[in-house]
mmCIF file with all atom_site columns, C-alpha atoms in Angstrom:
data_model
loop_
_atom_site.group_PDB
_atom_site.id
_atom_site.type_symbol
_atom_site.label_atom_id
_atom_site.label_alt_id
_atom_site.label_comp_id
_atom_site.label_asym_id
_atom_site.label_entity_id
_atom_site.label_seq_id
_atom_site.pdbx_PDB_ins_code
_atom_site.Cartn_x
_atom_site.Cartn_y
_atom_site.Cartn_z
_atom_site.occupancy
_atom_site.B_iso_or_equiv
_atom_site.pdbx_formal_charge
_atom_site.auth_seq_id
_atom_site.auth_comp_id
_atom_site.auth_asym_id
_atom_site.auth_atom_id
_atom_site.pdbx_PDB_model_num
ATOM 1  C CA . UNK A 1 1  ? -7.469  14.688  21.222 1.00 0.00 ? 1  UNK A CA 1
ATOM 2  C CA . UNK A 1 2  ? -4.343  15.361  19.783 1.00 0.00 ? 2  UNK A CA 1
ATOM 3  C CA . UNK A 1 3  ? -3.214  12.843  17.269 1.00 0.00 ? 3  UNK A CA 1
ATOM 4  C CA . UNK A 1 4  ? -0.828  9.271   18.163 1.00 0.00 ? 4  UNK A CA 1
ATOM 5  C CA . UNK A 1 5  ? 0.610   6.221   17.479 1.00 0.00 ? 5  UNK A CA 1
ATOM 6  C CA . UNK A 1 6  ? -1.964  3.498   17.561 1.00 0.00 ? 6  UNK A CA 1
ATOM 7  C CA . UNK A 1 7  ? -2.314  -0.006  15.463 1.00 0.00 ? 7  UNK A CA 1
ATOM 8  C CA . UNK A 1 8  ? -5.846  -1.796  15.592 1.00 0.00 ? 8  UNK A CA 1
ATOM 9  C CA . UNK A 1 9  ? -6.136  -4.917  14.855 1.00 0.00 ? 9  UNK A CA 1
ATOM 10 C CA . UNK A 1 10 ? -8.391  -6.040  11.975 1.00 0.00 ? 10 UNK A CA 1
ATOM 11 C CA . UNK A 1 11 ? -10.007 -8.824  12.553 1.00 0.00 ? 11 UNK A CA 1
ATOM 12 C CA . UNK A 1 12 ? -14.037 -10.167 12.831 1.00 0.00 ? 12 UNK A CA 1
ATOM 13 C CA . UNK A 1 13 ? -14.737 -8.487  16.158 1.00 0.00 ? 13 UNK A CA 1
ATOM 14 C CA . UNK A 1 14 ? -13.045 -5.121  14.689 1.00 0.00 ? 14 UNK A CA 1
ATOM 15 C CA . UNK A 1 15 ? -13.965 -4.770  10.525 1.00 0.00 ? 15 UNK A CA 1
ATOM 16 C CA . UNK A 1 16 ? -12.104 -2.904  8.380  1.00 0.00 ? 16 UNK A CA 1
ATOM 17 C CA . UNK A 1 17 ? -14.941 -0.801  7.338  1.00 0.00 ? 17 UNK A CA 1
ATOM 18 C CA . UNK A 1 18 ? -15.514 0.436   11.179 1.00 0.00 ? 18 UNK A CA 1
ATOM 19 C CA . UNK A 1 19 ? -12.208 1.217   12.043 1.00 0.00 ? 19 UNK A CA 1
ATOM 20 C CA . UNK A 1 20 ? -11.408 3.646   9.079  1.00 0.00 ? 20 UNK A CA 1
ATOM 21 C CA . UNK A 1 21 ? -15.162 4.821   9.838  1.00 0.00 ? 21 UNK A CA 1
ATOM 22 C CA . UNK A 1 22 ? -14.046 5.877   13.667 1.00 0.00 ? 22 UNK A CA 1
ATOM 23 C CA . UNK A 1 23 ? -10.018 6.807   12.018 1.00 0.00 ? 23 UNK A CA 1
ATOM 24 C CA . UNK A 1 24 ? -11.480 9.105   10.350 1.00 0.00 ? 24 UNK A CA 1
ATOM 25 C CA . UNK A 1 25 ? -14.602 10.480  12.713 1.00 0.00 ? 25 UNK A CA 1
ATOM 26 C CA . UNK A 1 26 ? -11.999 11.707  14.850 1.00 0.00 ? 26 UNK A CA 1
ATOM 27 C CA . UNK A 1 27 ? -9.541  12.913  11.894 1.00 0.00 ? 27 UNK A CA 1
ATOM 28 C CA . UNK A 1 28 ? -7.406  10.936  10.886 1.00 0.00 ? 28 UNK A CA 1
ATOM 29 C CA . UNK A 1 29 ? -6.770  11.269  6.967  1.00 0.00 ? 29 UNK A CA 1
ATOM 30 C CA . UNK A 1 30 ? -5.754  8.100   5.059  1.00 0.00 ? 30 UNK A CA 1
ATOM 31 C CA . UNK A 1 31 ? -2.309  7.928   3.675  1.00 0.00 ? 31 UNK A CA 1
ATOM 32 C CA . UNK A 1 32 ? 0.261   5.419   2.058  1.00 0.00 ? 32 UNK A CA 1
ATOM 33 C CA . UNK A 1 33 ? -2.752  3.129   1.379  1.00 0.00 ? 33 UNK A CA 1
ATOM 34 C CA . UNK A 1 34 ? -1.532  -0.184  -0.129 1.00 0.00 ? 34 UNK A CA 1
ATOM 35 C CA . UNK A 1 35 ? -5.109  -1.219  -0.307 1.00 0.00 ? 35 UNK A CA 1
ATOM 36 C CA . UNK A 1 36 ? -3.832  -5.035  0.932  1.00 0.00 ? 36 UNK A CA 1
ATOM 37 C CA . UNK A 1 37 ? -6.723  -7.812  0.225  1.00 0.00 ? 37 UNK A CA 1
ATOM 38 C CA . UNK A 1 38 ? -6.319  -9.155  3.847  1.00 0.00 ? 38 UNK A CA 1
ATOM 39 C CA . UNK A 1 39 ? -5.620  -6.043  5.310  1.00 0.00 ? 39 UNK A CA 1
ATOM 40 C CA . UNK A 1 40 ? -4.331  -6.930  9.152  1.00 0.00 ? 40 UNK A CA 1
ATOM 41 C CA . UNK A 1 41 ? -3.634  -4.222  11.124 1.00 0.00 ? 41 UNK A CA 1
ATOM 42 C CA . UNK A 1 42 ? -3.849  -0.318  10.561 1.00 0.00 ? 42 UNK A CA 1
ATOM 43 C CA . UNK A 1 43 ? -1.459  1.848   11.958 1.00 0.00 ? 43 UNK A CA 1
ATOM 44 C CA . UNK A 1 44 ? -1.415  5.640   12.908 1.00 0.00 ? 44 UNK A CA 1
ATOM 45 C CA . UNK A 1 45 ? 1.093   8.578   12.940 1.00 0.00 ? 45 UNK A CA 1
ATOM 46 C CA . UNK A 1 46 ? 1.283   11.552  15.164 1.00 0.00 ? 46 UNK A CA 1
ATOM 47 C CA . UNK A 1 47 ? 0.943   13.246  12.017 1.00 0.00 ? 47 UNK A CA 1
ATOM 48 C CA . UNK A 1 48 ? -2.714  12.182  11.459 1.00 0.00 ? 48 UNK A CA 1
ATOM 49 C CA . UNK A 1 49 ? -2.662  9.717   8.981  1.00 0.00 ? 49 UNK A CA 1
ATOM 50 C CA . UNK A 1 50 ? -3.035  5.927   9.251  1.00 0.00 ? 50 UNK A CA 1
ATOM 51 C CA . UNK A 1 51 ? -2.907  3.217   6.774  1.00 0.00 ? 51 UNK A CA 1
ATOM 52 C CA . UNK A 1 52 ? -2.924  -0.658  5.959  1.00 0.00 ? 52 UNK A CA 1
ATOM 53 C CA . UNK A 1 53 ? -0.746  -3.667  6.902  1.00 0.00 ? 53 UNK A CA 1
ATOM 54 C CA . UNK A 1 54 ? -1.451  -7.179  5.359  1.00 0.00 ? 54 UNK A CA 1
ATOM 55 C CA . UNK A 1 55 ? 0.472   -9.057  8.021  1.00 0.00 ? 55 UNK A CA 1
ATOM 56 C CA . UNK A 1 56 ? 1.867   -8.503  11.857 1.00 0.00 ? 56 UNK A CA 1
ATOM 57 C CA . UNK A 1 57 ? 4.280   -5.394  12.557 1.00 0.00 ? 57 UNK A CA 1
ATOM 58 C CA . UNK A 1 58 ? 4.509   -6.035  16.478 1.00 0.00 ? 58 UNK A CA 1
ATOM 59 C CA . UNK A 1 59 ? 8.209   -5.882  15.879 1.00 0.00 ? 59 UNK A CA 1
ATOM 60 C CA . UNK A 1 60 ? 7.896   -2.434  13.627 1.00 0.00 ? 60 UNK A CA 1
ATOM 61 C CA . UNK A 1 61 ? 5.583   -0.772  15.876 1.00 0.00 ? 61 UNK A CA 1
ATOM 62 C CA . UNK A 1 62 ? 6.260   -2.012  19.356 1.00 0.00 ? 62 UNK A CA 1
ATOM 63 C CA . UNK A 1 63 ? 6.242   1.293   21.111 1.00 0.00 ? 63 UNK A CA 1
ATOM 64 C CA . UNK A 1 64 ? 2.745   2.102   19.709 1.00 0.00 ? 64 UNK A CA 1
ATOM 65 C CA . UNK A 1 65 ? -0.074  0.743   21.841 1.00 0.00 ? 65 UNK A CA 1
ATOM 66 C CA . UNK A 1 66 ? -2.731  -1.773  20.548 1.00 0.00 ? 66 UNK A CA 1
ATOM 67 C CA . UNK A 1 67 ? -6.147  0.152   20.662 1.00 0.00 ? 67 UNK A CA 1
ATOM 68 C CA . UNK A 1 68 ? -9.149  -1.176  20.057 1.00 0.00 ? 68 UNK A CA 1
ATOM 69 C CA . UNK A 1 69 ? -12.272 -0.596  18.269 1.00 0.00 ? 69 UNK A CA 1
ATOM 70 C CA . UNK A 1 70 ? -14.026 0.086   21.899 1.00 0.00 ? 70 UNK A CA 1
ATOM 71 C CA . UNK A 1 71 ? -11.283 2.581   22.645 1.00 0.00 ? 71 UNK A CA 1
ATOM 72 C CA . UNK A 1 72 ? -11.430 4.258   19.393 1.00 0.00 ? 72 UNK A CA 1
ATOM 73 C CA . UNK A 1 73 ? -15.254 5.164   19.405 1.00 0.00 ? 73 UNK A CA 1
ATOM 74 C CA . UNK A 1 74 ? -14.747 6.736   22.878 1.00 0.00 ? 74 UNK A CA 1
ATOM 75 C CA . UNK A 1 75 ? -12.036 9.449   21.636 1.00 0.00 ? 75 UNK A CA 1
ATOM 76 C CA . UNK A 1 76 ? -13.044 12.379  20.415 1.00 0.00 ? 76 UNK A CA 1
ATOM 77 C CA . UNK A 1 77 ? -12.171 14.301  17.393 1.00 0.00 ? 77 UNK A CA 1
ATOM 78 C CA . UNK A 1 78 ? -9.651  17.140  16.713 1.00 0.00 ? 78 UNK A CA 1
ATOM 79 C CA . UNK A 1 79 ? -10.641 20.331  17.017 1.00 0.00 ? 79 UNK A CA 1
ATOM 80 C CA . UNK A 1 80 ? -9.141  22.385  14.479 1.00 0.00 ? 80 UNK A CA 1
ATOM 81 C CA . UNK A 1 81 ? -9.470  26.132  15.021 1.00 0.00 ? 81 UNK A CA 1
#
């Protein structure tokens, strides 16, 4: 997998906690964490990193596609190497 744009929703069907879990499974590295108390989306770079968002970006990060939790555990990691 190379790495992308993504933001995933955070919400009771998709916990904070399991996202970052499957973020970082497949390598993404946390970065620019604001460490929000309601965190509500996370966003990623093409540049490997993600991190938080306490309220709605849709206008900020319209071209990157909403992924889901689902979606997340079936990519795999980066190979490095």
């Amino acid at each position: 997998m190379r790495f992308k744009n993504m933001k995933v929703e955070i919400n009771d069907s998709q916990p904070l906690d399991e996202v970052v879990v499957e973020l970082e499974r497949i390598g993404f590295k946390k970065a620019g964490w604001v460490g929000y108390r309601n965190v509500s989306f996370i966003t990623t770079s093409k540049l490997g990193f993600y991190t938080d968002h306490a309220v709605s970006f849709w206008n900020v990060f319209g071209d990157s596609p909403l992924t889901t939790l689902v979606e997340l555990k079936d990519l795999e990691a980066e190979r490095h190497g």
